[in-house]
PDB file of C-alpha atoms in Angstrom:
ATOM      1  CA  UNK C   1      -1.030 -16.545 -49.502  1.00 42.00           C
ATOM      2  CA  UNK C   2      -2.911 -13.168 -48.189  1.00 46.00           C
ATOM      3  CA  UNK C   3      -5.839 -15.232 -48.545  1.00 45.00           C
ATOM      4  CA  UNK C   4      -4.288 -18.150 -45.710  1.00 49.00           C
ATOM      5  CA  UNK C   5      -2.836 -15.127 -43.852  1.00 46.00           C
ATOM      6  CA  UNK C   6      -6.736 -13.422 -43.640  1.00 43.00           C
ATOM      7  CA  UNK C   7      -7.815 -16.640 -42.271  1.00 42.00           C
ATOM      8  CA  UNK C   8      -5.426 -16.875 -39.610  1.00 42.00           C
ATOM      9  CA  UNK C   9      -5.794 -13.675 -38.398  1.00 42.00           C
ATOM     10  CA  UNK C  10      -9.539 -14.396 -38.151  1.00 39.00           C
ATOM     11  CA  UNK C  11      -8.754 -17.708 -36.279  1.00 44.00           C
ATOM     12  CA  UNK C  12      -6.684 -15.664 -33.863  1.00 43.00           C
ATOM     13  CA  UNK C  13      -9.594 -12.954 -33.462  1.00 40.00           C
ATOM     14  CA  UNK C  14     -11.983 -15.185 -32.370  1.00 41.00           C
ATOM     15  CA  UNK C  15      -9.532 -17.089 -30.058  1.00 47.00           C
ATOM     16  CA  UNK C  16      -9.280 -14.426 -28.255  1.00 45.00           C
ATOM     17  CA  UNK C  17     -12.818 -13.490 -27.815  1.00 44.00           C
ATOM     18  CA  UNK C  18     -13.489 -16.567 -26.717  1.00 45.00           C
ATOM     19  CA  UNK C  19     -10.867 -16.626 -24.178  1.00 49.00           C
ATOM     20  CA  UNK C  20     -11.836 -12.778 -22.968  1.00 47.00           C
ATOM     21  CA  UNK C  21     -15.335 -14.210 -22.441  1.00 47.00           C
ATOM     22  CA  UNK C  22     -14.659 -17.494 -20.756  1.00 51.00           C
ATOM     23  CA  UNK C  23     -12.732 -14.864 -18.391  1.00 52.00           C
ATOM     24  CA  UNK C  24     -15.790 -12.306 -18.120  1.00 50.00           C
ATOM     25  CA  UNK C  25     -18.160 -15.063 -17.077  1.00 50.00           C
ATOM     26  CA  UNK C  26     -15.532 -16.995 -15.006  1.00 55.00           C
ATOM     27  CA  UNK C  27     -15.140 -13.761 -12.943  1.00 52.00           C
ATOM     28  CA  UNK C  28     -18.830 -13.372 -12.571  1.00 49.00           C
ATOM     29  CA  UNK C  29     -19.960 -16.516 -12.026  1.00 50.00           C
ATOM     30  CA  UNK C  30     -16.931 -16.314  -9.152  1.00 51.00           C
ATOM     31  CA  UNK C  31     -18.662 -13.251  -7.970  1.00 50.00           C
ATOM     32  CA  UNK C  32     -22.065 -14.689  -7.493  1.00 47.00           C
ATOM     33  CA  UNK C  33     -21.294 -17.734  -5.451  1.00 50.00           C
ATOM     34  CA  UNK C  34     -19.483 -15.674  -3.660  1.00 48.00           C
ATOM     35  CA  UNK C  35     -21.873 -13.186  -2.720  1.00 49.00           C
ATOM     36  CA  UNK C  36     -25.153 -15.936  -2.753  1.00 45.00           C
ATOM     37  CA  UNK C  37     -22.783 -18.001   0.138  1.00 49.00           C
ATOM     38  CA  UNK C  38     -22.113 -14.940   1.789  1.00 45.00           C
ATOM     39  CA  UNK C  39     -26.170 -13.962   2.190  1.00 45.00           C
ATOM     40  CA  UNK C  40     -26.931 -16.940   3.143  1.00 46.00           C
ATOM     41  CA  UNK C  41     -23.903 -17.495   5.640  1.00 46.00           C
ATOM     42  CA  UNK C  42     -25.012 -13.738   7.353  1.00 49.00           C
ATOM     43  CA  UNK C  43     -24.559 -13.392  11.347  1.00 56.00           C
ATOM     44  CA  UNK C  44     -25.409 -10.280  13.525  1.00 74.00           C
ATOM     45  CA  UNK C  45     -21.245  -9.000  12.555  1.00 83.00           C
ATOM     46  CA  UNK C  46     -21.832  -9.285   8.900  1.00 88.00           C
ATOM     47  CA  UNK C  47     -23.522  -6.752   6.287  1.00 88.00           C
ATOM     48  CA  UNK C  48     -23.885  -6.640   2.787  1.00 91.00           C
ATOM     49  CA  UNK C  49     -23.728  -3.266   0.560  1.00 91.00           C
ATOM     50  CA  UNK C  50     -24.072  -2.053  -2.884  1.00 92.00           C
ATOM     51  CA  UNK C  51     -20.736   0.995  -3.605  1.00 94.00           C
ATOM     52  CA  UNK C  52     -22.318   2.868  -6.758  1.00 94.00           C
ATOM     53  CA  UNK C  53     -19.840   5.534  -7.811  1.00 96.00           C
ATOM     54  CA  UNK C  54     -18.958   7.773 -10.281  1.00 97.00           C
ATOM     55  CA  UNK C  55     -15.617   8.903 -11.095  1.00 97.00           C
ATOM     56  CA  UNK C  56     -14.254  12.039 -13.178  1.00 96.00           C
ATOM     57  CA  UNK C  57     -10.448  12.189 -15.081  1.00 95.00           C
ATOM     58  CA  UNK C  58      -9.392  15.658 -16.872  1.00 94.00           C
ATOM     59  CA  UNK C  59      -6.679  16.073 -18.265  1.00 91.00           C
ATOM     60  CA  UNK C  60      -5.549  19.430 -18.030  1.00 92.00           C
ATOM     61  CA  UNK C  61      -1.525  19.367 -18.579  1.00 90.00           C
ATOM     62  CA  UNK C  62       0.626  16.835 -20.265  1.00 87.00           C
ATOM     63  CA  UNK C  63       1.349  15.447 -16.467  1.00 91.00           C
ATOM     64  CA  UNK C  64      -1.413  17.142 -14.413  1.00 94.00           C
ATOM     65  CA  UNK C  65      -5.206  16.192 -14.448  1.00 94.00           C
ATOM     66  CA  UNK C  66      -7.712  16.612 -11.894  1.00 96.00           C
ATOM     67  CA  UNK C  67      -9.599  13.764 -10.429  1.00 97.00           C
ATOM     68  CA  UNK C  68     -13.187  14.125  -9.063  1.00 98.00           C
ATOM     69  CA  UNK C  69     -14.917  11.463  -6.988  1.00 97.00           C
ATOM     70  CA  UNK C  70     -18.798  10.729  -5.603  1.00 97.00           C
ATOM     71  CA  UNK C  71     -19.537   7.479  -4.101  1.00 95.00           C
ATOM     72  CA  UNK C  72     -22.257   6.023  -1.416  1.00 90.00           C
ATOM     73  CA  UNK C  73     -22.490   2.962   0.462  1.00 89.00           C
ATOM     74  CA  UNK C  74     -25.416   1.163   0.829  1.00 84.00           C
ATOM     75  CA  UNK C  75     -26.399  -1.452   3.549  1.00 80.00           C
ATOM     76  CA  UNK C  76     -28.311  -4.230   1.797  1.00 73.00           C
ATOM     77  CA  UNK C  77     -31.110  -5.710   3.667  1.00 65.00           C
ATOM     78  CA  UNK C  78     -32.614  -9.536   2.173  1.00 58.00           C
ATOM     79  CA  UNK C  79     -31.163  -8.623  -0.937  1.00 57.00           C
ATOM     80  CA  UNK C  80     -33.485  -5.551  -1.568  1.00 61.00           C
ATOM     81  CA  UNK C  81     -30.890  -2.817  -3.789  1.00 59.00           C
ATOM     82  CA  UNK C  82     -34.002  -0.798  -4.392  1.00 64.00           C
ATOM     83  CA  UNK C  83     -34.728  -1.137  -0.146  1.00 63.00           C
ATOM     84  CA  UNK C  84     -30.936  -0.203   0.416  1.00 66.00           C
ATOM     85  CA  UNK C  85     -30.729   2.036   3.519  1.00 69.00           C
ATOM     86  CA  UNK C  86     -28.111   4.854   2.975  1.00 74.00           C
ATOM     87  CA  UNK C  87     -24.956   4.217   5.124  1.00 81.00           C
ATOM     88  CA  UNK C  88     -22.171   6.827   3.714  1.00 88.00           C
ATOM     89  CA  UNK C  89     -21.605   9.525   1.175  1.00 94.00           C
ATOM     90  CA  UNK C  90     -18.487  10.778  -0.209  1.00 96.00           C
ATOM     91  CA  UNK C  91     -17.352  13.360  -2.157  1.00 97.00           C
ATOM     92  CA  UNK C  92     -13.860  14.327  -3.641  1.00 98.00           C
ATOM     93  CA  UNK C  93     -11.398  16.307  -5.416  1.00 98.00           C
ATOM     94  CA  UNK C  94      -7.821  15.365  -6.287  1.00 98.00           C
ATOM     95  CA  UNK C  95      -4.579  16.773  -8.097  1.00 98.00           C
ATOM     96  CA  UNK C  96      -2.507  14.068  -9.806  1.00 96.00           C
ATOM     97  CA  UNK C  97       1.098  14.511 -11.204  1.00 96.00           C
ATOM     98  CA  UNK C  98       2.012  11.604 -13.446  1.00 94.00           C
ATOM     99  CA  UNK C  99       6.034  11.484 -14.124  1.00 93.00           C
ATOM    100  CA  UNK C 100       5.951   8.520 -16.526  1.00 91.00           C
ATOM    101  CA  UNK C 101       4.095   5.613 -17.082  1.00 87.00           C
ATOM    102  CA  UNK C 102       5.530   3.758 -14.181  1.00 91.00           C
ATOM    103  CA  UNK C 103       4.561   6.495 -11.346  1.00 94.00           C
ATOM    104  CA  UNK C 104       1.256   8.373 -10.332  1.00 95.00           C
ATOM    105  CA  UNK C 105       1.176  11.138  -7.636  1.00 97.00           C
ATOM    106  CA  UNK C 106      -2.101  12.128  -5.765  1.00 98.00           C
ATOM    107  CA  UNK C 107      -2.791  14.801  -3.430  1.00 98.00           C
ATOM    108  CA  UNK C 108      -6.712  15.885  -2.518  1.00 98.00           C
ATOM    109  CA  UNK C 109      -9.817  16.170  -0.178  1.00 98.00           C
ATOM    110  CA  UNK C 110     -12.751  14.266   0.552  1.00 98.00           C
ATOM    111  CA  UNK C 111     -15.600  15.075   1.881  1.00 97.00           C
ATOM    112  CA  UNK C 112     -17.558  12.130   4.128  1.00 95.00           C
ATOM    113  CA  UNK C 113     -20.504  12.027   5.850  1.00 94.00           C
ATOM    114  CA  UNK C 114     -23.324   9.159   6.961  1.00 88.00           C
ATOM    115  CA  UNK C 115     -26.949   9.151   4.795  1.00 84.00           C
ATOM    116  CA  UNK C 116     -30.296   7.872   5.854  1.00 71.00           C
ATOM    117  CA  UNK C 117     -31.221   6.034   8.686  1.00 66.00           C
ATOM    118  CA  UNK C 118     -27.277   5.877  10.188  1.00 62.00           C
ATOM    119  CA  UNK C 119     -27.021   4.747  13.502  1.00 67.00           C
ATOM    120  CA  UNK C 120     -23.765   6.823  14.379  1.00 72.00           C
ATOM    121  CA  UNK C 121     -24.181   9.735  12.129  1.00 80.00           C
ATOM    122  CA  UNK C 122     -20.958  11.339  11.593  1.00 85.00           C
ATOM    123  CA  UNK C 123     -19.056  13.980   8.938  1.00 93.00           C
ATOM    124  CA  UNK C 124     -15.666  13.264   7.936  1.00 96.00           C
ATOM    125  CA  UNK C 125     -12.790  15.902   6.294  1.00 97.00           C
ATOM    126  CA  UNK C 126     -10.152  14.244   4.659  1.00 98.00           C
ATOM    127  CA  UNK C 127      -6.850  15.103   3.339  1.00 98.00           C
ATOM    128  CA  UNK C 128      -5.284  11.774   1.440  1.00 98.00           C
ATOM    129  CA  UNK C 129      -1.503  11.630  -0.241  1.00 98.00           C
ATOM    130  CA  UNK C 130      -0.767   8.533  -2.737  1.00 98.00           C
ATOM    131  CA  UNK C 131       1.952   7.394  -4.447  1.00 98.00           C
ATOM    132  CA  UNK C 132       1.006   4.797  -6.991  1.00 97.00           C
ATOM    133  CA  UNK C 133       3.890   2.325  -8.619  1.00 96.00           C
ATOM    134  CA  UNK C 134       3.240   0.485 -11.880  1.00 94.00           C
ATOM    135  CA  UNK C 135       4.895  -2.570 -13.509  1.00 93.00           C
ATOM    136  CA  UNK C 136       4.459  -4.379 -16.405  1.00 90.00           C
ATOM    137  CA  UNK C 137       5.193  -7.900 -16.158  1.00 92.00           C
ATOM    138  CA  UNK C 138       5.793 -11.106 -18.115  1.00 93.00           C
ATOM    139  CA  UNK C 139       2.509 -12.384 -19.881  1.00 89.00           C
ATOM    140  CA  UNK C 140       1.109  -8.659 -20.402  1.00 88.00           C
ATOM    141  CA  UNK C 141       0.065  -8.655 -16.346  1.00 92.00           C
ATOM    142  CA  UNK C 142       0.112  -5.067 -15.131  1.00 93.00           C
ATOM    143  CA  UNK C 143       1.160  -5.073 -10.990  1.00 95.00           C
ATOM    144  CA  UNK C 144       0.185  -1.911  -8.923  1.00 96.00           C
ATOM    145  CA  UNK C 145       1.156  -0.867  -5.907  1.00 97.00           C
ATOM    146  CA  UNK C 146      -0.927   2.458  -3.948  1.00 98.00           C
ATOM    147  CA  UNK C 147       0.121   3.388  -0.830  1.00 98.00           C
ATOM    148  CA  UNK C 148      -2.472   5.985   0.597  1.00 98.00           C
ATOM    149  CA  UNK C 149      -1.591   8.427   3.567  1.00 98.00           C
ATOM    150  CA  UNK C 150      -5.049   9.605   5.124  1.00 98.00           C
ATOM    151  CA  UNK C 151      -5.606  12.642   7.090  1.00 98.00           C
ATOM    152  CA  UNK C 152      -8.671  12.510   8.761  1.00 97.00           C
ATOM    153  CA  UNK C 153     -10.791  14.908  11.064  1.00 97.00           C
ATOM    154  CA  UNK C 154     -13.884  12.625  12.100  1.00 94.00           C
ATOM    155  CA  UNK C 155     -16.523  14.260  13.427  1.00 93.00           C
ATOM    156  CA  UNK C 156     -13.841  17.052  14.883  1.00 92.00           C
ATOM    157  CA  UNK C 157     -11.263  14.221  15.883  1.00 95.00           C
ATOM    158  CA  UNK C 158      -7.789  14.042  14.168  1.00 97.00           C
ATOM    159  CA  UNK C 159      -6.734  10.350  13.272  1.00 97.00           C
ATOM    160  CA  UNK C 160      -4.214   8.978  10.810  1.00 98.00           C
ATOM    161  CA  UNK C 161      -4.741   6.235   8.277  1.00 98.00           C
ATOM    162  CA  UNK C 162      -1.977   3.911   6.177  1.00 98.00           C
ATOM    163  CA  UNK C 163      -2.891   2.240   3.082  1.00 98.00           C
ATOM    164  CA  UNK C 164      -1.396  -0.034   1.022  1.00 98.00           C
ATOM    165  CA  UNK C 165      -3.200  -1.710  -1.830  1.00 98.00           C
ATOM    166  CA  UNK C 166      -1.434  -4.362  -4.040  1.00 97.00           C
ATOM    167  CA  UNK C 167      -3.620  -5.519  -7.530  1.00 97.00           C
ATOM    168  CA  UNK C 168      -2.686  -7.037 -10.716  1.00 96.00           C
ATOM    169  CA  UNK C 169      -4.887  -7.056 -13.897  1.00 95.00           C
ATOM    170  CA  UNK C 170      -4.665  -8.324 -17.469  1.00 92.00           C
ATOM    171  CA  UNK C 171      -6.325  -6.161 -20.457  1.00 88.00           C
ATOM    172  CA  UNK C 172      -7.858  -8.752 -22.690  1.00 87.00           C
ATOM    173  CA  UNK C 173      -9.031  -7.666 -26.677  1.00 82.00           C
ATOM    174  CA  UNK C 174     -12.280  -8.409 -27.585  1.00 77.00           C
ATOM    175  CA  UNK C 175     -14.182  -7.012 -31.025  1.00 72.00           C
ATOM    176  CA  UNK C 176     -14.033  -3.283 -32.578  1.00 68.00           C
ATOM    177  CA  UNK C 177     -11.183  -2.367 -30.526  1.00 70.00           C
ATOM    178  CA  UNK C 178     -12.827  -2.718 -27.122  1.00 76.00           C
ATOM    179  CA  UNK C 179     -11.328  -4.274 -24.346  1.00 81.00           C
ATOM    180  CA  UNK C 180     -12.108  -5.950 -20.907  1.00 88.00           C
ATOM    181  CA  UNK C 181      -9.620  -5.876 -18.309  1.00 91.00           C
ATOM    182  CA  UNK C 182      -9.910  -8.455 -15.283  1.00 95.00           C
ATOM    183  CA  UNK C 183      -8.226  -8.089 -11.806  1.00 97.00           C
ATOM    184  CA  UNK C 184      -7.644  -9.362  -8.462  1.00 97.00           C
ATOM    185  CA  UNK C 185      -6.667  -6.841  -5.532  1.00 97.00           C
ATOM    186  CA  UNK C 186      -5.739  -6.585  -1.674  1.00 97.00           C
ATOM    187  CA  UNK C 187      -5.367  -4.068   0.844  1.00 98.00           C
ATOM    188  CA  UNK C 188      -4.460  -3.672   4.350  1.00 97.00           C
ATOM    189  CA  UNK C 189      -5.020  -0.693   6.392  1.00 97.00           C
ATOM    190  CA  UNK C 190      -3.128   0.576   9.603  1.00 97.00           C
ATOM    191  CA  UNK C 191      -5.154   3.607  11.541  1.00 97.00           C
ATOM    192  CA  UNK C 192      -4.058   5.540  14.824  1.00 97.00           C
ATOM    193  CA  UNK C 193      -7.293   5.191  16.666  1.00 94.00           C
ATOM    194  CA  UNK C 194      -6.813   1.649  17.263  1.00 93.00           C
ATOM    195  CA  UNK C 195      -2.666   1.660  17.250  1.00 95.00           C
ATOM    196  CA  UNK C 196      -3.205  -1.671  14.446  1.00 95.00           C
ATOM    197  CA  UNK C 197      -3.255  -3.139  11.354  1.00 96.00           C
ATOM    198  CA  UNK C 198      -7.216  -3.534  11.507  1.00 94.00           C
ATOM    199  CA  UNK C 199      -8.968  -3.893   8.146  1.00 95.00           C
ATOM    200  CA  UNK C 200      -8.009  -5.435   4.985  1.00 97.00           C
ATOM    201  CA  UNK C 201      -9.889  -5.740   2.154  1.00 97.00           C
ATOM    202  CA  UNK C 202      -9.893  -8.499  -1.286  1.00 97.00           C
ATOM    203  CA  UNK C 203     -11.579  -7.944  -3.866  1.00 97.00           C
ATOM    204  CA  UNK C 204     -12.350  -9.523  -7.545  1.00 97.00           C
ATOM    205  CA  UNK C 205     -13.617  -7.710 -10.531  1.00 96.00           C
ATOM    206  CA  UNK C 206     -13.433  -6.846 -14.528  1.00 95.00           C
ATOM    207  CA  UNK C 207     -13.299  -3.415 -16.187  1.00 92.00           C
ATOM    208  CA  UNK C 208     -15.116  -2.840 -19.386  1.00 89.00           C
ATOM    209  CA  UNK C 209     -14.397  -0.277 -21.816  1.00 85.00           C
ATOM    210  CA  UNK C 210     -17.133   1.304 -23.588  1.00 86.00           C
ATOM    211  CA  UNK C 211     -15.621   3.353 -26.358  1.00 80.00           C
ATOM    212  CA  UNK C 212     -13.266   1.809 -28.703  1.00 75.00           C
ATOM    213  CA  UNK C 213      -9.606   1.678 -27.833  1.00 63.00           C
ATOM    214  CA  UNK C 214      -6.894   0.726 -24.939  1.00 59.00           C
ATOM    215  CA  UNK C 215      -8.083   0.788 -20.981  1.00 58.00           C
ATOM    216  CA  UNK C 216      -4.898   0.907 -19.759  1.00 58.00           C
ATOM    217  CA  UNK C 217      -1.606  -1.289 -20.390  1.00 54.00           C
ATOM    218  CA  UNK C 218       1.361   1.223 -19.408  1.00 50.00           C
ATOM    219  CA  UNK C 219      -0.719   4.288 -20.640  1.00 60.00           C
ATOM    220  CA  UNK C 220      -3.436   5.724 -19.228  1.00 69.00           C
ATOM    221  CA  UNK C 221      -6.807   5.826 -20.583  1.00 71.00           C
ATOM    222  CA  UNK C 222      -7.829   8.949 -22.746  1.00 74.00           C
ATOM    223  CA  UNK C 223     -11.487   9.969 -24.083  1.00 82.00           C
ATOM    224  CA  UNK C 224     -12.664   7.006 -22.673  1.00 85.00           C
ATOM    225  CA  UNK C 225     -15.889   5.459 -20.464  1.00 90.00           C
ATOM    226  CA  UNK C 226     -15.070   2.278 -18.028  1.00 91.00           C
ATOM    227  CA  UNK C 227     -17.325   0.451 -16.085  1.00 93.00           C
ATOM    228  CA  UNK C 228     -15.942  -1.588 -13.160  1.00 96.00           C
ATOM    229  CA  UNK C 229     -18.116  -3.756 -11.839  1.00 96.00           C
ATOM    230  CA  UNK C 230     -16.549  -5.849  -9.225  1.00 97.00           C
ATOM    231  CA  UNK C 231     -16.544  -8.093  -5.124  1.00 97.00           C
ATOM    232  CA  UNK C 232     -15.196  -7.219  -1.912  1.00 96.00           C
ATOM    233  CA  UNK C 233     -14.767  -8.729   1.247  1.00 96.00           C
ATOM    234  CA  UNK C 234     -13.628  -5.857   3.981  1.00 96.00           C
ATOM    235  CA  UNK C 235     -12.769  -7.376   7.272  1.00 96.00           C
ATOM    236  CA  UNK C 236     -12.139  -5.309  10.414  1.00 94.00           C
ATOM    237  CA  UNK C 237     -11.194  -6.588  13.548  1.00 92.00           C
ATOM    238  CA  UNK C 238     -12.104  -3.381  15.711  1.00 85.00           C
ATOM    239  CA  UNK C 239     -15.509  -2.239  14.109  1.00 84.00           C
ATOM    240  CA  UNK C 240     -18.697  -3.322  15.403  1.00 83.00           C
ATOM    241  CA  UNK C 241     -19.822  -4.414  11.842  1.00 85.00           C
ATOM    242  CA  UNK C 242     -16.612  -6.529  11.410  1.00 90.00           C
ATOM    243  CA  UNK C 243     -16.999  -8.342   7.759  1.00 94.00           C
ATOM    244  CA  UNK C 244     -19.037  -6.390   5.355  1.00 94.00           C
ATOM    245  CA  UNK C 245     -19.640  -8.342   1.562  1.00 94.00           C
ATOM    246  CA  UNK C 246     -20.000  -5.227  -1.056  1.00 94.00           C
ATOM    247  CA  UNK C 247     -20.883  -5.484  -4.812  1.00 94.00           C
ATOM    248  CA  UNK C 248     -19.195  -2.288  -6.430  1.00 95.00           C
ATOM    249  CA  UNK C 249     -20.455  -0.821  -9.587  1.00 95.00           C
ATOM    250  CA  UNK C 250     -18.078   2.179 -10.490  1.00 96.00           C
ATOM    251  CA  UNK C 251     -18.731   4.478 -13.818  1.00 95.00           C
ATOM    252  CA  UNK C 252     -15.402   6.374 -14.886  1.00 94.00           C
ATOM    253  CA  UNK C 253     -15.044   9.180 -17.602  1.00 94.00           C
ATOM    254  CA  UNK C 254     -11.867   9.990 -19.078  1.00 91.00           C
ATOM    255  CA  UNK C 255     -11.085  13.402 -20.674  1.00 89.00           C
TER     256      UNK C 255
END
């Protein structure tokens, strides 16, 4: 009897290792069309850019930990990463208060300003306020919703920015307690310089954990390394560059 009960245990293991994979290269194979038909399909409104960024968690109270941030766009010309052009470069520190497991509070300042060859070189100060819900839903899907309130002095200029992002992701087990964690996401944006709702944004990726244990669920990650690799589409009806296709590789440390 333990000997039946090993064996389907086993069988469910590598069930669901299969299924995680068949995910992880569904996702990216997703990814790569997308982005190959969106090279090829490129007119003079259209860019493509590589987001690297690293992000920071400490835990410093039960409820309290601070959040650091440093990110850069790159513009992406014939496909060249290594060729990349610097665009824009941000920098950030946050406070967040975390009440439960269903609610996270933000409050910080980021630092923006354009890199490299920029046409409209600029520097950006930014104060933000978020207010992120979380729900766990039927089938193990976790549904998030961040509304973001920005603050922004651009280049001296005081403007206002509304967020409001809406994802839903599904942490998957794979072997020795590591996990992968695909998503789908969307986001609309509302800013006072053009009185309208002009940019949204949709965007596919997976999260990989790289230390054993949970990524997320209802609890936050602890002592833990994610990589996020992931698509976006931004479209924005008022900019001069309106659609902009951006592979995002994000690196995020957990204390």
């Amino acid at each position: 009897m333990p000997k039946d009960t090993s064996f389907l245990c086993l069988g469910s293991a590598l069930c669901g290792c299969v299924s995680a994979i068949k995910i992880a290269l569904t996702l990216f194979l997703f990814m790569f069309m997308i982005g190959t038909q969106a090279v090829k399909a490129q007119q003079s409104d259209t860019r493509n850019e590589f987001w690297p960024e690293i992000d920071v968690y400490i835990n410093v109270k039960p409820k309290v930990r601070i959040y650091l941030i440093g990110t850069i766009s790159k513009s992406v010309e014939d496909g060249e990463i290594r060729n990349a052009q610097g665009f824009e470069a941000q920098i950030g520190a946050h406070v967040d208060y975390i009440p439960n497991d269903h609610i996270i509070l933000r409050t910080g300042y980021r630092f923006g300003t354009s890199v490299g060859d920029a046409d409209e070189p600029f520097k950006e100060h930014r104060l933000l306020t978020e207010q992120t819900l979380r729900k766990l839903l039927p089938g193990d899907l976790l549904l998030s919703d961040r509304n973001r309130q920005d603050f922004r002095f651009v280049n001296g200029d005081f403007s206002f920015r509304y967020r409001n992002r809406v994802s839903i992701e599904r942490e998957v087990d794979l072997f020795k307690e590591r996990t992968i964690t695909p998503y789908v996401s969307a986001e609309i944006f509302y800013d006072t310089r053009s009185n309208a709702w002009n940019r949204n944004r949709l965007a596919v990726g997976v999260q990989q954990s790289l230390r054993r244990g949970p990524l997320r669920k209802m609890l936050l990650p602890k002592r833990q390394v994610i990589l996020d690799l992931y698509y976006m589409r931004q479209n924005d009806s008022r900019a001069e560059i309106q659609h902009v296709n951006a592979i995002g590789a994000s690196l995020a440390f957990y204390f």
